[in-house]
CSV table of C-alpha atoms and ligand atoms in Angstrom, one decimal:
chain,number,residue,atom,x,y,z
A,139,MET,CA,5.4,23.5,7.6
A,140,LYS,CA,3.9,27.0,7.4
A,141,THR,CA,5.9,29.7,9.0
A,142,TRP,CA,3.2,30.7,11.4
A,143,GLU,CA,3.1,27.1,12.7
A,144,GLU,CA,6.5,27.7,14.2
A,145,ASN,CA,5.0,30.4,16.4
A,146,ILE,CA,2.3,28.2,17.8
A,147,ARG,CA,2.4,27.1,21.5
A,148,LYS,CA,2.1,23.3,21.0
A,149,VAL,CA,1.2,21.1,23.9
A,150,VAL,CA,-0.1,17.6,24.4
A,151,PRO,CA,-3.3,18.2,26.4
A,152,TYR,CA,-4.6,16.6,29.5
A,153,THR,CA,-7.3,14.0,28.9
A,154,PRO,CA,-10.2,14.3,31.3
A,155,GLY,CA,-12.2,11.2,32.3
A,156,GLU,CA,-15.0,10.5,29.9
A,157,GLN,CA,-18.5,11.8,30.8
A,158,PRO,CA,-20.8,9.2,29.3
A,159,ASN,CA,-24.5,9.8,29.8
A,160,GLN,CA,-26.6,6.7,30.1
A,161,PRO,CA,-29.6,6.6,32.4
A,162,ASP,CA,-28.6,3.2,34.0
A,163,MET,CA,-24.9,3.9,34.3
A,164,ILE,CA,-22.8,3.6,37.5
A,165,LYS,CA,-20.2,6.3,37.1
A,166,LEU,CA,-17.1,5.5,39.1
A,167,ASN,CA,-14.5,7.0,36.8
A,168,THR,CA,-13.9,10.7,37.7
A,169,ASN,CA,-14.0,10.8,41.5
A,170,GLU,CA,-17.2,12.8,41.6
A,171,ASN,CA,-19.4,12.7,44.7
A,172,PRO,CA,-22.5,10.5,44.5
A,173,TYR,CA,-24.4,12.8,46.8
A,174,PRO,CA,-26.0,16.2,45.8
A,175,PRO,CA,-24.5,19.5,47.0
A,176,ALA,CA,-25.7,20.9,50.3
A,177,PRO,CA,-29.4,21.9,50.3
A,178,GLY,CA,-28.5,25.5,50.7
A,179,VAL,CA,-26.9,25.4,47.2
A,180,GLU,CA,-30.2,24.6,45.6
A,181,LYS,CA,-31.9,27.3,47.5
A,182,VAL,CA,-29.4,29.9,46.4
A,183,LEU,CA,-29.7,28.9,42.8
A,184,HIS,CA,-33.6,29.1,43.0
A,185,GLU,CA,-33.5,32.5,44.5
A,186,MET,CA,-30.8,33.9,42.2
A,187,ASP,CA,-31.8,37.3,40.8
A,188,VAL,CA,-31.1,36.9,37.1
A,189,ASP,CA,-31.1,40.6,36.6
A,190,THR,CA,-27.8,40.8,38.6
A,191,LEU,CA,-26.1,38.8,35.7
A,192,ARG,CA,-25.9,42.2,33.8
A,193,LEU,CA,-23.2,43.2,36.3
A,194,TYR,CA,-19.7,41.9,36.6
A,195,PRO,CA,-19.1,39.7,39.6
A,196,ASP,CA,-17.0,40.8,42.6
A,197,PRO,CA,-13.4,40.5,41.2
A,198,THR,CA,-12.1,39.7,44.7
A,199,ALA,CA,-14.6,36.9,45.1
A,200,GLY,CA,-14.9,38.4,48.6
A,201,ASN,CA,-17.9,36.6,50.0
A,202,LEU,CA,-16.5,33.2,49.0
A,203,VAL,CA,-13.0,34.0,50.2
A,204,ARG,CA,-14.4,35.2,53.6
A,205,ALA,CA,-16.6,32.1,53.9
A,206,ILE,CA,-13.6,29.8,53.3
A,207,ALA,CA,-11.3,31.8,55.6
A,208,ALA,CA,-13.9,31.6,58.4
A,209,TYR,CA,-14.4,27.9,58.0
A,210,TYR,CA,-10.7,27.2,58.2
A,211,HIS,CA,-9.9,29.9,60.8
A,212,LEU,CA,-7.7,31.9,58.5
A,213,GLU,CA,-7.5,35.5,57.5
A,214,GLU,CA,-9.0,36.6,54.2
A,215,ASN,CA,-5.6,37.5,52.8
A,216,GLN,CA,-4.5,33.8,53.2
A,217,VAL,CA,-7.1,32.5,50.7
A,218,PHE,CA,-7.2,32.6,46.9
A,219,VAL,CA,-10.1,31.1,44.9
A,220,GLY,CA,-10.4,29.9,41.3
A,221,VAL,CA,-12.4,28.1,38.7
A,222,GLY,CA,-11.9,24.6,40.2
A,223,SER,CA,-8.5,23.7,41.6
A,224,ASP,CA,-7.3,23.1,38.1
A,225,ASP,CA,-7.5,26.9,37.6
A,226,VAL,CA,-5.9,27.5,40.9
A,227,LEU,CA,-3.1,25.0,40.3
A,228,ALA,CA,-2.4,26.5,36.8
A,229,MET,CA,-2.2,29.9,38.3
A,230,CYS,CA,0.3,28.6,41.0
A,231,PHE,CA,2.5,27.0,38.3
A,232,LEU,CA,2.5,30.3,36.4
A,233,THR,CA,3.2,32.3,39.5
A,234,PHE,CA,5.7,30.3,41.5
A,235,PHE,CA,7.5,27.9,39.1
A,236,ASN,CA,9.7,30.3,37.2
A,237,GLY,CA,13.2,29.1,38.1
A,238,LYS,CA,15.8,27.3,35.9
A,239,LYS,CA,15.9,24.3,38.2
A,240,PRO,CA,13.4,21.5,37.6
A,241,ILE,CA,10.3,21.3,39.7
A,242,LEU,CA,9.6,17.9,41.3
A,243,PHE,CA,6.5,15.7,41.3
A,244,PRO,CA,6.0,11.9,41.4
A,245,ASP,CA,6.1,9.7,38.3
A,246,ILE,CA,2.7,8.4,39.2
A,247,THR,CA,0.4,11.3,40.2
A,248,TYR,CA,-2.2,13.7,38.9
A,249,SER,CA,-1.7,13.7,35.1
A,250,PHE,CA,-2.2,17.5,34.8
A,251,TYR,CA,1.0,18.5,36.4
A,252,ASP,CA,3.3,17.6,33.5
A,253,VAL,CA,0.8,19.2,31.1
A,254,TRP,CA,1.0,22.6,32.9
A,255,ALA,CA,4.8,22.3,33.2
A,256,ASP,CA,5.0,21.7,29.4
A,257,LEU,CA,2.5,24.5,28.6
A,258,PHE,CA,4.5,27.0,30.7
A,259,ARG,CA,7.9,25.6,29.7
A,260,ILE,CA,8.8,24.7,33.2
A,261,PRO,CA,11.5,22.0,33.5
A,262,TYR,CA,10.6,19.0,35.7
A,263,GLU,CA,11.8,15.8,37.2
A,264,ARG,CA,9.6,12.9,38.3
A,265,PRO,CA,11.0,10.9,41.2
A,266,MET,CA,9.5,7.3,41.2
A,267,LEU,CA,7.1,6.2,43.8
A,268,ASP,CA,8.5,3.1,45.7
A,269,GLU,CA,7.3,-0.4,44.7
A,270,ASN,CA,4.3,0.0,46.9
A,271,PHE,CA,3.3,3.3,45.2
A,272,HIS,CA,4.3,5.4,48.2
A,273,ILE,CA,6.1,8.8,47.8
A,274,ARG,CA,9.7,8.6,49.1
A,275,LYS,CA,10.2,11.9,50.9
A,276,GLU,CA,14.0,11.8,50.5
A,277,ASP,CA,13.5,12.3,46.7
A,278,TYR,CA,12.3,15.8,47.4
A,279,PHE,CA,15.3,16.9,49.4
A,280,GLN,CA,17.4,17.6,46.3
A,281,GLU,CA,17.7,21.0,44.8
A,282,ASN,CA,14.7,22.0,42.8
A,283,GLY,CA,12.6,24.9,41.4
A,284,GLY,CA,9.5,23.9,43.3
A,285,VAL,CA,7.7,20.8,44.6
A,286,ILE,CA,4.1,19.7,44.1
A,287,PHE,CA,2.3,16.5,45.0
A,288,PRO,CA,-1.3,15.5,46.0
A,289,ASN,CA,-2.0,14.3,49.5
A,290,PRO,CA,-3.6,11.7,49.4
A,291,ASN,CA,-1.8,11.0,46.1
A,292,ALA,CA,-3.8,10.4,43.0
A,293,PRO,CA,-4.5,7.9,41.5
A,294,THR,CA,-3.0,5.8,44.4
A,295,GLY,CA,-5.1,7.1,47.3
A,296,VAL,CA,-2.0,6.8,49.5
A,297,GLU,CA,-1.7,9.4,52.3
A,298,MET,CA,1.7,10.8,53.4
A,299,PRO,CA,1.9,11.3,57.1
A,300,LEU,CA,1.9,15.0,58.1
A,301,ALA,CA,5.3,14.7,59.7
A,302,ASP,CA,6.8,13.6,56.4
A,303,ILE,CA,5.1,16.5,54.6
A,304,GLU,CA,6.5,18.9,57.1
A,305,GLU,CA,10.0,17.5,56.5
A,306,ILE,CA,9.7,18.1,52.8
A,307,VAL,CA,8.5,21.7,53.4
A,308,ARG,CA,11.3,22.3,56.0
A,309,ASN,CA,13.9,20.9,53.6
A,310,ASN,CA,12.8,23.2,50.8
A,311,GLN,CA,12.8,26.6,52.3
A,312,ASP,CA,14.2,28.1,49.1
A,313,SER,CA,11.3,26.9,46.9
A,314,ILE,CA,7.5,26.8,47.0
A,315,VAL,CA,5.9,23.5,48.1
A,316,ILE,CA,2.3,22.9,46.9
A,317,VAL,CA,0.3,20.2,48.6
A,318,ASP,CA,-2.8,19.4,46.4
A,319,GLU,CA,-5.4,18.2,48.9
A,320,ALA,CA,-8.2,17.4,46.4
A,321,TYR,CA,-9.1,14.3,48.5
A,322,VAL,CA,-8.1,15.3,52.0
A,323,ASP,CA,-11.6,15.5,53.4
A,324,PHE,CA,-12.1,11.7,53.1
A,325,GLY,CA,-10.1,11.0,56.2
A,326,ALA,CA,-6.5,12.2,55.7
A,327,VAL,CA,-4.7,14.9,57.8
A,328,SER,CA,-4.5,18.3,56.2
A,329,ALA,CA,-1.3,20.4,56.0
A,330,LEU,CA,-3.4,23.6,56.4
A,331,PRO,CA,-2.2,24.3,60.0
A,332,LEU,CA,1.4,24.4,58.7
A,333,ILE,CA,0.9,27.4,56.5
A,334,LYS,CA,1.3,29.6,59.6
A,335,LYS,CA,4.7,28.1,60.3
A,336,TYR,CA,6.1,27.9,56.8
A,337,GLU,CA,6.0,30.8,54.3
A,338,ASN,CA,6.9,28.5,51.4
A,339,LEU,CA,3.9,26.2,51.7
A,340,LEU,CA,0.6,26.3,49.7
A,341,VAL,CA,-2.3,24.0,50.3
A,342,VAL,CA,-4.8,23.6,47.5
A,343,GLN,CA,-8.3,22.2,47.9
A,344,THR,CA,-11.4,21.8,45.8
A,345,PHE,CA,-15.2,21.8,46.0
A,346,SER,CA,-15.4,19.2,43.3
A,347,LYS,CA,-15.0,16.1,45.3
A,348,SER,CA,-15.9,16.4,49.0
A,349,ARG,CA,-18.4,19.2,48.5
A,350,SER,CA,-20.2,17.6,45.5
A,351,MET,CA,-19.7,20.5,43.2
A,352,ALA,CA,-17.5,19.4,40.3
A,353,GLY,CA,-20.0,21.0,37.9
A,354,MET,CA,-19.7,24.4,39.5
A,355,ARG,CA,-15.9,24.7,39.3
A,356,ILE,CA,-14.6,26.1,42.6
A,357,GLY,CA,-11.2,25.5,44.1
A,358,PHE,CA,-9.0,27.4,46.5
A,359,VAL,CA,-5.5,27.7,47.8
A,360,CYS,CA,-4.3,28.8,51.3
A,361,GLY,CA,-0.9,30.2,52.1
A,362,ASN,CA,0.8,33.1,53.6
A,363,PRO,CA,-0.4,36.6,52.5
A,364,VAL,CA,2.7,37.3,50.5
A,365,LEU,CA,2.2,34.3,48.3
A,366,ILE,CA,-1.6,35.0,47.9
A,367,LYS,CA,-0.7,38.6,46.9
A,368,TYR,CA,1.6,37.3,44.1
A,369,LEU,CA,-1.2,34.9,42.9
A,370,ASN,CA,-3.7,37.8,42.8
A,371,ASP,CA,-1.2,39.9,40.8
A,372,VAL,CA,-1.0,37.1,38.2
A,373,LYS,CA,-4.7,36.5,38.2
A,374,TYR,CA,-5.5,40.2,37.6
A,375,SER,CA,-3.0,40.2,34.7
A,376,PHE,CA,-4.8,37.3,33.1
A,377,ASN,CA,-8.6,37.4,33.9
A,378,SER,CA,-10.0,39.5,36.7
A,379,TYR,CA,-13.4,37.8,36.8
A,380,THR,CA,-12.6,34.1,37.1
A,381,MET,CA,-15.5,33.4,39.5
A,382,ASP,CA,-19.0,34.1,38.2
A,383,ARG,CA,-21.9,35.3,40.4
A,384,THR,CA,-23.6,31.9,40.5
A,385,ALA,CA,-20.4,30.1,41.6
A,386,LEU,CA,-19.7,32.7,44.3
A,387,ALA,CA,-23.2,32.4,45.8
A,388,ALA,CA,-23.4,28.6,45.6
A,389,GLY,CA,-19.9,28.3,47.0
A,390,VAL,CA,-20.8,30.3,50.1
A,391,ALA,CA,-23.9,28.2,50.7
A,392,ALA,CA,-21.8,25.0,50.4
A,393,VAL,CA,-19.1,26.1,52.9
A,394,GLU,CA,-21.7,27.3,55.4
A,395,ASP,CA,-23.3,23.8,55.7
A,396,ALA,CA,-20.6,22.1,57.7
A,397,ALA,CA,-23.0,19.4,59.1
A,398,TYR,CA,-24.1,18.2,55.6
A,399,PHE,CA,-20.4,18.2,54.5
A,400,ARG,CA,-19.3,16.1,57.4
A,401,GLU,CA,-22.2,13.7,56.9
A,402,THR,CA,-21.6,13.0,53.2
A,403,CYS,CA,-17.9,12.6,53.7
A,404,ARG,CA,-18.6,10.1,56.5
A,405,LYS,CA,-21.0,8.1,54.3
A,406,ILE,CA,-18.3,7.9,51.6
A,407,ILE,CA,-15.7,6.9,54.1
A,408,ASP,CA,-17.9,4.1,55.4
A,409,THR,CA,-18.8,2.9,51.9
A,410,ARG,CA,-15.1,3.0,51.0
A,411,GLU,CA,-14.2,0.8,54.0
A,412,TRP,CA,-17.0,-1.7,53.1
A,413,THR,CA,-15.8,-1.8,49.5
A,414,LYS,CA,-12.2,-2.4,50.6
A,415,THR,CA,-13.3,-5.5,52.5
A,416,GLU,CA,-15.3,-6.8,49.6
A,417,LEU,CA,-12.6,-6.2,47.0
A,418,LYS,CA,-10.0,-8.1,49.2
A,419,LYS,CA,-12.4,-11.1,49.4
A,420,LEU,CA,-12.5,-11.0,45.6
A,421,GLY,CA,-8.8,-11.2,45.2
A,422,PHE,CA,-7.9,-7.6,44.7
A,423,SER,CA,-4.9,-5.9,46.2
A,424,PHE,CA,-4.4,-2.2,46.8
A,425,GLU,CA,-2.6,0.2,49.1
A,426,ASP,CA,-4.8,1.6,51.8
A,427,SER,CA,-6.7,4.5,50.3
A,428,MET,CA,-7.7,7.7,52.3
A,429,SER,CA,-9.5,9.2,49.3
A,430,ASN,CA,-12.9,8.7,47.6
A,431,PHE,CA,-11.4,6.0,45.3
A,432,ILE,CA,-9.5,2.7,45.5
A,433,PHE,CA,-6.6,1.9,43.1
A,434,ALA,CA,-6.7,-1.8,42.8
A,435,ALA,CA,-5.2,-4.7,40.9
A,436,HIS,CA,-6.7,-8.2,40.6
A,437,GLU,CA,-4.5,-11.3,41.3
A,438,THR,CA,-5.5,-13.1,38.0
A,439,CYS,CA,-7.7,-10.9,35.9
A,440,PRO,CA,-5.9,-8.2,33.9
A,441,ALA,CA,-7.2,-4.6,34.5
A,442,ALA,CA,-7.7,-4.1,30.7
A,443,GLU,CA,-10.2,-7.0,30.7
A,444,LEU,CA,-12.1,-5.9,33.8
A,445,PHE,CA,-12.3,-2.4,32.5
A,446,GLN,CA,-13.9,-3.6,29.3
A,447,ALA,CA,-16.3,-6.0,31.1
A,448,LEU,CA,-17.4,-3.3,33.5
A,449,ARG,CA,-17.9,-0.9,30.6
A,450,GLU,CA,-20.2,-3.3,28.8
A,451,GLN,CA,-22.4,-3.2,32.0
A,452,HIS,CA,-22.3,0.6,31.9
A,453,ILE,CA,-20.1,0.6,35.0
A,454,TYR,CA,-17.4,3.1,34.4
A,455,VAL,CA,-14.1,3.1,36.2
A,456,ARG,CA,-10.8,4.8,35.2
A,457,TYR,CA,-7.9,2.9,33.6
A,458,PHE,CA,-4.4,4.2,33.0
A,459,PRO,CA,-2.9,1.7,30.6
A,460,LYS,CA,0.6,3.3,30.3
A,461,GLY,CA,3.6,2.5,32.5
A,462,ARG,CA,3.5,1.0,35.9
A,463,THR,CA,-0.3,1.5,36.4
A,464,PHE,CA,-1.3,-0.8,33.5
A,465,ASN,CA,-2.8,-3.5,35.8
A,466,HIS,CA,-4.7,-1.2,38.2
A,467,LEU,CA,-8.2,0.3,38.0
A,468,ARG,CA,-9.1,3.4,39.8
A,469,ILE,CA,-12.6,2.9,41.3
A,470,THR,CA,-14.4,5.9,42.6
A,471,ILE,CA,-16.6,5.3,45.7
A,472,GLY,CA,-20.3,5.8,44.8
A,473,THR,CA,-23.3,5.3,47.0
A,474,ARG,CA,-23.5,2.1,49.0
A,475,GLU,CA,-26.1,0.8,46.6
A,476,GLU,CA,-23.9,1.5,43.5
A,477,MET,CA,-20.9,-0.2,45.2
A,478,GLU,CA,-23.1,-3.3,46.0
A,479,THR,CA,-24.1,-3.6,42.3
A,480,PHE,CA,-20.4,-3.1,41.3
A,481,VAL,CA,-19.2,-5.8,43.8
A,482,ALA,CA,-22.0,-8.2,42.8
A,483,PHE,CA,-21.0,-7.9,39.1
A,484,LEU,CA,-17.3,-8.5,39.9
A,485,LYS,CA,-18.2,-11.5,42.0
A,486,LYS,CA,-20.2,-13.1,39.2
A,487,TYR,CA,-17.8,-12.1,36.4
A,488,LEU,CA,-14.7,-13.4,38.2
A,489,SER,CA,-16.3,-16.7,39.2
A,490,ASP,CA,-17.7,-17.4,35.7
A,491,ARG,CA,-14.4,-16.7,34.1
B,588,PLP,C1,-9.8,16.3,40.8
B,588,PLP,C2,-8.5,16.8,41.1
B,588,PLP,C3,-8.1,18.2,40.9
B,588,PLP,C4,-9.0,19.2,40.2
B,588,PLP,O1,-10.2,19.3,40.6
B,588,PLP,P1,-11.1,20.6,40.2
B,588,PLP,O2,-12.4,19.9,39.7
B,588,PLP,O3,-10.4,21.3,39.1
B,588,PLP,O4,-11.2,21.3,41.4
B,588,PLP,C5,-6.9,18.6,41.3
B,588,PLP,N1,-6.0,17.8,41.8
B,588,PLP,C6,-6.2,16.5,41.9
B,588,PLP,C7,-5.2,15.6,42.5
B,588,PLP,C8,-7.5,16.0,41.6
B,588,PLP,O5,-7.7,14.7,41.7
């Protein structure tokens, strides 16, 4: 080994879902929204004055922070924005998880958490979900250097009741608790109102799923002003201009169209409920999902086989073959039409088998 190799920060990277590009594909593998962003986003992009790109963007991302704060009835100093919630979460790990005690997150959860922990050399422990893939709140009452979990959890879709979340936050007043609400807009209850009551709580959300803007990269976190100040200190020590002018303008337009936001979320929830009924009829089982995906196993057909069969039809879903998730598929909710095609294929495939 070369000496300089000893000085390299080595990490096993996160593997994003694949982004195939076939005209006829049905893409249900990365929890993207099947509907376009709010109409105002298109307008803003068309009217964008390209000359302004000479200039650095507003380092405080003020317009976007204000729009988000107004929408959620918060103060500006309670909101921090970043390049997708992945950027926001990475900043949170870097800022808040610096203790010697291990941070806690579930064994089955968003597969980026352990990657950031490894990258930043943060010790961690991963309490196991119960046999029904539910988080056991008691696992998070032990001493720790921080707590993070998504609600609803990914890739299970299971929602934790707000009272249980509050119990975790209340039992951890000596550490920071981060609730990653990437999917909360699809019918779950948000922990946002609790940030006024608990100074150790942070709630992270994203424009990637419920606001149809995965390609634009906007995420945010809300918490008490002291925590937001610490986050900004780290951000300004790393990269002052995380949000570009396009993302700032488009993000404001997206937040301002509340009616469109509610309508598309409603459509996805309705399609999800329809898909649940159909999947049950076909012999699938799953915990009740409050997200824009369903994490399902079939009673006789192995997930690996179904994954492959769907792929050959250019229907893409996500499969996590390692560990306890080896027999489940994570199926993103597309349009009603896409889900009808998906269900029709499964029906035929399973009966011909
Ligand atoms: C999708 C997702 C994110 C990250 O989304 P961004 O596109 O980076 O905003 C974060 N957490 C969970 C649980 C997710 O599923």
